[in-house]
Amino acid sequence: MMNINPCQECRECDSGASCVQHNDDMSIIYRKIREVDGIALSSPIFFMGVTAQTKAMIDRCQCFWIERYVMKTRAYEGRRRPKGVFLSCAGSPKPIVFEPAVHTVKAFFAAIDYEYAGEVLLGHTDAPDLGSYKAAALENARAAGRKLCE
Ligand SMILES: Cc1cc2nc3c(=O)[nH]c(=O)nc-3n(C[C@H](O)[C@H](O)[C@H](O)COP(=O)(O)O)c2cc1C
């Protein structure tokens, strides 16, 4: 598991500076965000949201938010706009269980200046037999994969 400290809201990145925390694995993620053509962000639903580890990673991308919305520079300057998809699962069969996390993840991809290309959401994982849910999720996964590669 990666070691990612939470954002301290020190506000150092407010002026476009990079994150002051240099002692964890976010440096790997910062570099990848600037290099890759697509990201599949995966997290199960914990208490109606993404996991604490995922949220810590997202919060540490506040420096990208500043870049995009305050400094008005583009993280993918000079290349095609990258895309992001969200993969998630939850114990509940109710689709509403994914809504808060989808909003969070959309905000994340907007902050890092990626196009949100869709999601694959598998509910009802508490059920002993996923049955038709699994088939539908696999079909969604193929569609999201195609969108990511378009
Ligand atoms: C701490 C914790 C909180 C959870 N909160 C929710 C929740 O709010 N809604 C829900 O539908 N499932 C919830 N679950 C169930 C998980 O989303 C579900 O078991 C999921 O399949 C876990 O992912 P995994 O199968 O990849 O391990 C929670 C599970 C844990 C451990």
Coordinates of N, CA and C and ligand atoms in Angstrom, one line a residue:
M1 N 0.8 -1.2 0.0 CA 0.0 0.0 0.0 C 0.9 1.3 0.0
M2 N 0.4 2.3 -0.7 CA 1.2 3.5 -0.8 C 1.1 4.3 0.5
N3 N 2.1 5.0 0.8 CA 2.1 5.9 2.0 C 1.7 7.3 1.6
I4 N 0.5 7.7 2.0 CA 0.1 9.1 1.6 C -0.4 9.8 2.8
N5 N 0.3 10.9 3.1 CA -0.1 11.7 4.3 C -1.3 12.6 3.9
P6 N -2.1 13.0 4.8 CA -3.2 13.9 4.5 C -2.8 15.3 4.2
C7 N -3.6 16.1 3.4 CA -3.3 17.5 3.2 C -3.4 18.2 4.5
Q8 N -2.5 19.1 4.8 CA -2.5 19.9 6.1 C -3.1 21.3 5.9
E9 N -3.6 21.6 4.7 CA -4.1 22.9 4.4 C -3.1 24.0 4.8
C10 N -1.8 23.8 4.5 CA -0.8 24.8 4.9 C -0.9 26.0 4.0
R11 N -1.6 25.9 2.9 CA -1.8 26.9 1.9 C -0.5 27.3 1.1
E12 N 0.5 26.5 1.2 CA 1.7 26.8 0.4 C 1.5 26.8 -1.1
C13 N 0.6 25.9 -1.5 CA 0.4 25.7 -2.9 C -0.5 26.8 -3.5
D14 N -1.1 27.6 -2.6 CA -2.0 28.7 -3.0 C -1.3 29.6 -4.1
S15 N 0.0 29.7 -4.0 CA 0.7 30.6 -5.0 C 1.3 29.9 -6.1
G16 N 0.9 28.6 -6.3 CA 1.3 27.8 -7.4 C 2.6 27.0 -7.1
A17 N 3.0 27.0 -5.8 CA 4.1 26.2 -5.4 C 3.7 24.7 -5.4
S18 N 4.7 23.8 -5.5 CA 4.3 22.4 -5.4 C 4.1 22.1 -3.9
C19 N 3.5 20.9 -3.7 CA 3.2 20.5 -2.3 C 4.5 20.5 -1.4
V20 N 4.3 21.0 -0.2 CA 5.5 21.1 0.7 C 5.9 19.7 1.3
Q21 N 4.9 18.7 1.2 CA 5.2 17.4 1.8 C 6.0 16.6 0.7
H22 N 7.2 16.3 1.0 CA 8.0 15.5 0.1 C 8.4 14.2 0.6
N23 N 7.8 13.8 1.7 CA 8.3 12.6 2.4 C 7.4 11.4 2.3
D24 N 6.6 11.4 1.2 CA 5.7 10.2 1.1 C 5.5 9.9 -0.4
D25 N 4.6 9.0 -0.8 CA 4.5 8.4 -2.1 C 3.8 9.4 -3.1
M26 N 3.3 10.5 -2.6 CA 2.6 11.4 -3.6 C 3.5 11.8 -4.7
S27 N 4.8 11.9 -4.5 CA 5.7 12.3 -5.6 C 5.5 11.4 -6.8
I28 N 5.3 10.1 -6.5 CA 5.1 9.2 -7.6 C 3.8 9.5 -8.4
I29 N 2.8 9.8 -7.6 CA 1.5 10.0 -8.2 C 1.5 11.4 -8.9
Y30 N 2.1 12.4 -8.4 CA 2.2 13.7 -9.0 C 2.8 13.5 -10.4
R31 N 3.9 12.8 -10.4 CA 4.6 12.6 -11.7 C 3.7 11.8 -12.7
K32 N 3.1 10.8 -12.2 CA 2.2 10.0 -13.1 C 1.1 10.8 -13.7
I33 N 0.4 11.6 -12.8 CA -0.7 12.5 -13.3 C -0.3 13.3 -14.5
R34 N 1.0 13.8 -14.5 CA 1.5 14.6 -15.6 C 1.9 13.8 -16.8
E35 N 2.1 12.5 -16.6 CA 2.7 11.7 -17.7 C 1.7 10.9 -18.5
V36 N 0.7 10.3 -17.8 CA -0.1 9.3 -18.4 C -1.3 9.8 -19.2
D37 N -1.9 9.0 -20.1 CA -3.0 9.4 -20.9 C -4.3 9.1 -20.3
G38 N -4.3 8.2 -19.2 CA -5.6 7.9 -18.6 C -5.4 7.3 -17.2
I39 N -6.4 7.5 -16.3 CA -6.3 7.0 -15.0 C -7.6 6.2 -14.7
A40 N -7.5 5.0 -14.2 CA -8.7 4.3 -13.7 C -8.6 4.4 -12.1
L41 N -9.4 5.2 -11.5 CA -9.3 5.3 -10.0 C -10.3 4.4 -9.4
S42 N -9.8 3.5 -8.5 CA -10.6 2.5 -8.0 C -10.7 2.6 -6.5
S43 N -11.9 2.5 -5.9 CA -12.1 2.5 -4.5 C -13.5 1.9 -4.2
P44 N -13.5 1.1 -3.2 CA -14.9 0.6 -2.7 C -15.5 1.7 -1.9
I45 N -16.8 1.6 -1.7 CA -17.5 2.6 -0.9 C -17.4 2.3 0.5
F46 N -16.9 3.2 1.3 CA -16.8 3.2 2.7 C -17.6 4.3 3.3
F47 N -18.7 4.0 4.0 CA -19.5 5.1 4.6 C -19.9 6.1 3.6
M48 N -20.5 5.7 2.5 CA -21.0 6.5 1.4 C -20.0 7.3 0.6
G49 N -18.7 7.0 0.9 CA -17.7 7.8 0.1 C -16.5 6.9 -0.3
V50 N -15.5 7.5 -0.9 CA -14.3 6.7 -1.2 C -13.5 6.4 0.1
T51 N -12.6 5.5 0.1 CA -11.9 5.1 1.3 C -11.0 6.3 1.7
A52 N -10.5 6.2 3.0 CA -9.7 7.3 3.5 C -8.4 7.5 2.7
Q53 N -7.8 6.3 2.3 CA -6.6 6.4 1.5 C -6.8 7.1 0.2
T54 N -7.9 6.8 -0.5 CA -8.2 7.5 -1.7 C -8.5 8.9 -1.5
K55 N -9.2 9.3 -0.5 CA -9.5 10.7 -0.2 C -8.2 11.5 0.2
A56 N -7.3 10.8 0.9 CA -6.1 11.5 1.2 C -5.3 11.9 -0.1
M57 N -5.3 10.9 -1.1 CA -4.6 11.2 -2.3 C -5.3 12.3 -3.1
I58 N -6.6 12.3 -3.1 CA -7.4 13.3 -3.8 C -7.1 14.7 -3.1
D59 N -7.2 14.8 -1.8 CA -6.9 16.1 -1.1 C -5.5 16.6 -1.4
R60 N -4.6 15.7 -1.6 CA -3.2 16.2 -1.9 C -3.1 16.7 -3.3
C61 N -4.2 16.6 -4.1 CA -4.1 17.2 -5.4 C -4.7 18.6 -5.5
Q62 N -4.8 19.2 -4.3 CA -5.2 20.6 -4.2 C -4.2 21.5 -5.0
C63 N -3.0 21.1 -5.1 CA -2.0 21.9 -5.9 C -2.4 21.9 -7.3
F64 N -3.0 20.8 -7.9 CA -3.4 20.8 -9.3 C -4.6 21.8 -9.4
W65 N -5.5 21.8 -8.4 CA -6.7 22.7 -8.4 C -6.2 24.1 -8.5
I66 N -5.2 24.5 -7.7 CA -4.7 25.8 -7.8 C -4.1 26.1 -9.2
E67 N -3.4 25.1 -9.7 CA -2.8 25.3 -11.0 C -3.9 25.6 -12.1
R68 N -5.0 24.8 -12.0 CA -6.0 24.9 -13.0 C -6.8 26.2 -12.8
Y69 N -7.3 26.4 -11.6 CA -8.4 27.4 -11.4 C -7.8 28.7 -10.9
V70 N -6.6 28.8 -10.3 CA -6.0 30.1 -9.9 C -4.9 30.5 -10.9
M71 N -4.0 29.6 -11.1 CA -2.9 30.0 -12.0 C -3.3 29.9 -13.5
K72 N -4.4 29.2 -13.7 CA -5.0 29.0 -15.0 C -4.0 28.4 -16.1
T73 N -3.2 27.4 -15.6 CA -2.3 26.7 -16.5 C -2.9 25.3 -16.7
R74 N -2.5 24.6 -17.7 CA -3.1 23.3 -18.0 C -2.0 22.2 -17.7
A75 N -2.4 21.3 -16.8 CA -1.4 20.2 -16.4 C -1.0 19.4 -17.6
Y76 N -1.8 19.3 -18.7 CA -1.5 18.4 -19.8 C -1.0 19.2 -21.0
E77 N -0.5 20.4 -20.7 CA -0.1 21.3 -21.8 C 0.7 20.6 -22.9
G78 N 0.4 20.8 -24.1 CA 1.2 20.2 -25.2 C 0.9 18.8 -25.6
R79 N -0.1 18.2 -25.0 CA -0.5 16.8 -25.3 C -2.0 16.7 -25.2
R80 N -2.6 15.6 -25.7 CA -4.0 15.3 -25.6 C -4.5 15.3 -24.2
R81 N -5.7 15.9 -24.0 CA -6.3 15.9 -22.6 C -6.5 14.5 -22.1
P82 N -5.9 14.1 -21.0 CA -6.0 12.7 -20.5 C -7.5 12.5 -20.0
K83 N -7.8 11.2 -19.8 CA -9.1 10.8 -19.4 C -9.1 10.0 -18.1
G84 N -10.2 10.1 -17.3 CA -10.3 9.3 -16.1 C -11.6 8.5 -16.0
V85 N -11.5 7.3 -15.4 CA -12.7 6.6 -15.1 C -12.7 6.2 -13.7
F86 N -13.8 5.9 -13.1 CA -14.0 5.6 -11.7 C -14.5 4.1 -11.6
L87 N -13.9 3.3 -10.9 CA -14.3 1.9 -10.6 C -14.6 1.8 -9.1
S88 N -15.8 1.3 -8.9 CA -16.2 1.2 -7.4 C -17.2 0.0 -7.2
C89 N -17.2 -0.4 -5.9 CA -18.2 -1.4 -5.6 C -18.7 -1.1 -4.2
A90 N -19.9 -1.6 -3.9 CA -20.5 -1.3 -2.6 C -21.4 -2.5 -2.1
G91 N -21.6 -2.6 -0.9 CA -22.4 -3.7 -0.4 C -23.9 -3.5 -0.7
S92 N -24.3 -2.3 -0.7 CA -25.7 -2.0 -0.9 C -26.1 -2.2 -2.4
P93 N -27.4 -2.6 -2.7 CA -27.8 -2.7 -4.0 C -28.4 -1.4 -4.6
K94 N -28.5 -0.3 -3.7 CA -29.1 0.9 -4.1 C -28.1 1.8 -4.9
P95 N -28.4 2.2 -6.1 CA -27.4 3.0 -6.9 C -27.0 4.3 -6.2
I96 N -27.9 4.8 -5.4 CA -27.6 6.1 -4.7 C -26.4 6.1 -3.8
V97 N -26.0 4.8 -3.4 CA -24.8 4.7 -2.5 C -23.6 5.2 -3.2
F98 N -23.5 5.3 -4.5 CA -22.3 5.7 -5.2 C -22.3 7.2 -5.4
E99 N -23.4 7.9 -5.2 CA -23.5 9.3 -5.7 C -22.5 10.2 -5.0
P100 N -22.3 10.2 -3.7 CA -21.3 11.1 -3.1 C -19.9 10.8 -3.6
A101 N -19.5 9.6 -3.8 CA -18.2 9.3 -4.3 C -18.0 9.7 -5.7
V102 N -19.0 9.5 -6.5 CA -18.9 10.0 -7.9 C -18.7 11.5 -8.0
H103 N -19.4 12.2 -7.1 CA -19.2 13.7 -7.1 C -17.7 14.0 -6.7
T104 N -17.2 13.3 -5.7 CA -15.8 13.5 -5.3 C -14.9 13.2 -6.4
V105 N -15.1 12.1 -7.0 CA -14.1 11.7 -8.1 C -14.2 12.6 -9.3
K106 N -15.4 13.0 -9.6 CA -15.5 14.0 -10.7 C -14.7 15.3 -10.4
A107 N -14.9 15.7 -9.1 CA -14.1 16.9 -8.7 C -12.6 16.7 -8.8
F108 N -12.2 15.5 -8.5 CA -10.8 15.2 -8.5 C -10.3 15.2 -10.0
F109 N -11.0 14.6 -10.9 CA -10.6 14.5 -12.3 C -10.6 16.0 -12.9
A110 N -11.6 16.8 -12.5 CA -11.6 18.2 -13.0 C -10.4 18.9 -12.5
A111 N -10.0 18.7 -11.2 CA -8.9 19.4 -10.6 C -7.6 19.1 -11.3
I112 N -7.4 17.8 -11.6 CA -6.2 17.5 -12.3 C -6.3 17.7 -13.8
D113 N -7.4 18.2 -14.3 CA -7.7 18.6 -15.7 C -7.8 17.4 -16.6
Y114 N -8.4 16.3 -16.1 CA -8.7 15.1 -16.9 C -10.2 15.2 -17.3
E115 N -10.5 14.6 -18.5 CA -11.9 14.5 -18.9 C -12.5 13.3 -18.2
Y116 N -13.6 13.5 -17.5 CA -14.3 12.3 -16.8 C -14.9 11.4 -17.9
A117 N -14.5 10.2 -18.0 CA -14.9 9.4 -19.1 C -15.9 8.3 -18.7
G118 N -16.3 8.3 -17.4 CA -17.4 7.4 -17.0 C -17.0 6.6 -15.8
E119 N -17.9 5.6 -15.4 CA -17.6 4.9 -14.2 C -18.2 3.4 -14.4
V120 N -17.6 2.5 -13.6 CA -18.1 1.2 -13.5 C -18.4 0.9 -12.0
L121 N -19.7 0.8 -11.7 CA -20.1 0.7 -10.3 C -20.8 -0.7 -10.1
L122 N -20.3 -1.4 -9.2 CA -20.9 -2.7 -8.9 C -21.5 -2.7 -7.5
G123 N -22.8 -2.7 -7.4 CA -23.5 -2.7 -6.0 C -23.8 -4.1 -5.6
H124 N -24.3 -4.3 -4.4 CA -24.9 -5.5 -4.0 C -23.8 -6.6 -3.7
T125 N -22.5 -6.1 -3.4 CA -21.5 -7.1 -3.2 C -21.7 -7.9 -1.9
D126 N -22.6 -7.4 -1.0 CA -22.9 -8.2 0.2 C -23.8 -9.4 -0.1
A127 N -24.4 -9.5 -1.3 CA -25.2 -10.6 -1.7 C -24.3 -11.8 -1.9
P128 N -24.8 -13.0 -1.6 CA -24.0 -14.2 -1.8 C -23.7 -14.5 -3.3
D129 N -24.7 -14.1 -4.1 CA -24.5 -14.4 -5.6 C -24.7 -13.1 -6.3
L130 N -23.7 -12.6 -7.0 CA -23.8 -11.3 -7.7 C -24.7 -11.4 -9.0
G131 N -24.8 -12.6 -9.5 CA -25.6 -12.9 -10.6 C -25.6 -11.8 -11.7
S132 N -26.8 -11.3 -12.1 CA -26.9 -10.3 -13.2 C -26.1 -9.0 -12.9
Y133 N -25.9 -8.7 -11.7 CA -25.1 -7.5 -11.4 C -23.7 -7.6 -12.0
K134 N -23.1 -8.8 -11.8 CA -21.8 -8.9 -12.3 C -21.7 -8.8 -13.8
A135 N -22.7 -9.4 -14.5 CA -22.7 -9.3 -16.0 C -22.8 -7.9 -16.4
A136 N -23.7 -7.1 -15.8 CA -23.9 -5.7 -16.1 C -22.6 -4.9 -15.9
A137 N -22.0 -5.2 -14.7 CA -20.7 -4.5 -14.4 C -19.6 -4.8 -15.4
L138 N -19.6 -6.0 -15.9 CA -18.5 -6.4 -16.9 C -18.8 -5.6 -18.2
E139 N -20.1 -5.5 -18.5 CA -20.4 -4.8 -19.8 C -20.0 -3.3 -19.6
N140 N -20.3 -2.8 -18.4 CA -20.0 -1.4 -18.1 C -18.5 -1.2 -18.2
A141 N -17.7 -2.2 -17.7 CA -16.3 -2.1 -17.7 C -15.7 -2.1 -19.1
R142 N -16.3 -2.9 -20.0 CA -15.8 -2.9 -21.4 C -16.1 -1.5 -22.0
A143 N -17.3 -1.0 -21.7 CA -17.7 0.3 -22.3 C -16.7 1.4 -21.8
A144 N -16.4 1.4 -20.5 CA -15.5 2.4 -19.9 C -14.1 2.2 -20.5
G145 N -13.7 1.0 -20.7 CA -12.4 0.7 -21.3 C -12.3 1.3 -22.7
R146 N -13.4 1.1 -23.4 CA -13.4 1.6 -24.8 C -13.3 3.2 -24.8
K147 N -14.1 3.8 -23.9 CA -14.1 5.2 -23.8 C -12.8 5.8 -23.4
L148 N -12.1 5.1 -22.5 CA -10.8 5.5 -22.1 C -9.8 5.5 -23.2
C149 N -9.9 4.5 -24.1 CA -9.0 4.4 -25.2 C -9.3 5.1 -26.5
E150 N -10.5 5.7 -26.5 CA -10.9 6.4 -27.7 C -10.0 7.5 -28.2
Ligands
LIG1 C1 -15.6 0.6 6.7 C2 -16.5 0.1 5.7 C3 -17.6 1.0 5.3 C4 -18.5 0.6 4.4 N1 -19.5 1.4 4.0 C5 -20.4 1.1 3.1 C6 -21.4 2.0 2.7 O1 -21.6 3.1 3.2 N2 -22.3 1.5 1.8 C7 -22.2 0.3 1.2 O2 -23.1 0.0 0.4 N3 -21.2 -0.6 1.5 C8 -20.3 -0.2 2.5 N4 -19.3 -1.1 2.8 C9 -19.2 -2.4 2.1 C10 -18.1 -2.3 1.0 O3 -18.4 -1.3 0.1 C11 -18.2 -3.6 0.2 O4 -18.0 -4.7 1.1 C12 -17.2 -3.7 -1.0 O5 -17.5 -4.9 -1.7 C13 -15.8 -3.8 -0.5 O6 -14.9 -3.8 -1.5 P1 -14.1 -5.2 -1.9 O7 -15.2 -6.2 -2.3 O8 -13.2 -4.8 -3.0 O9 -13.3 -5.6 -0.7 C14 -18.4 -0.7 3.8 C15 -17.4 -1.6 4.2 C16 -16.4 -1.2 5.1 C17 -15.3 -2.1 5.5

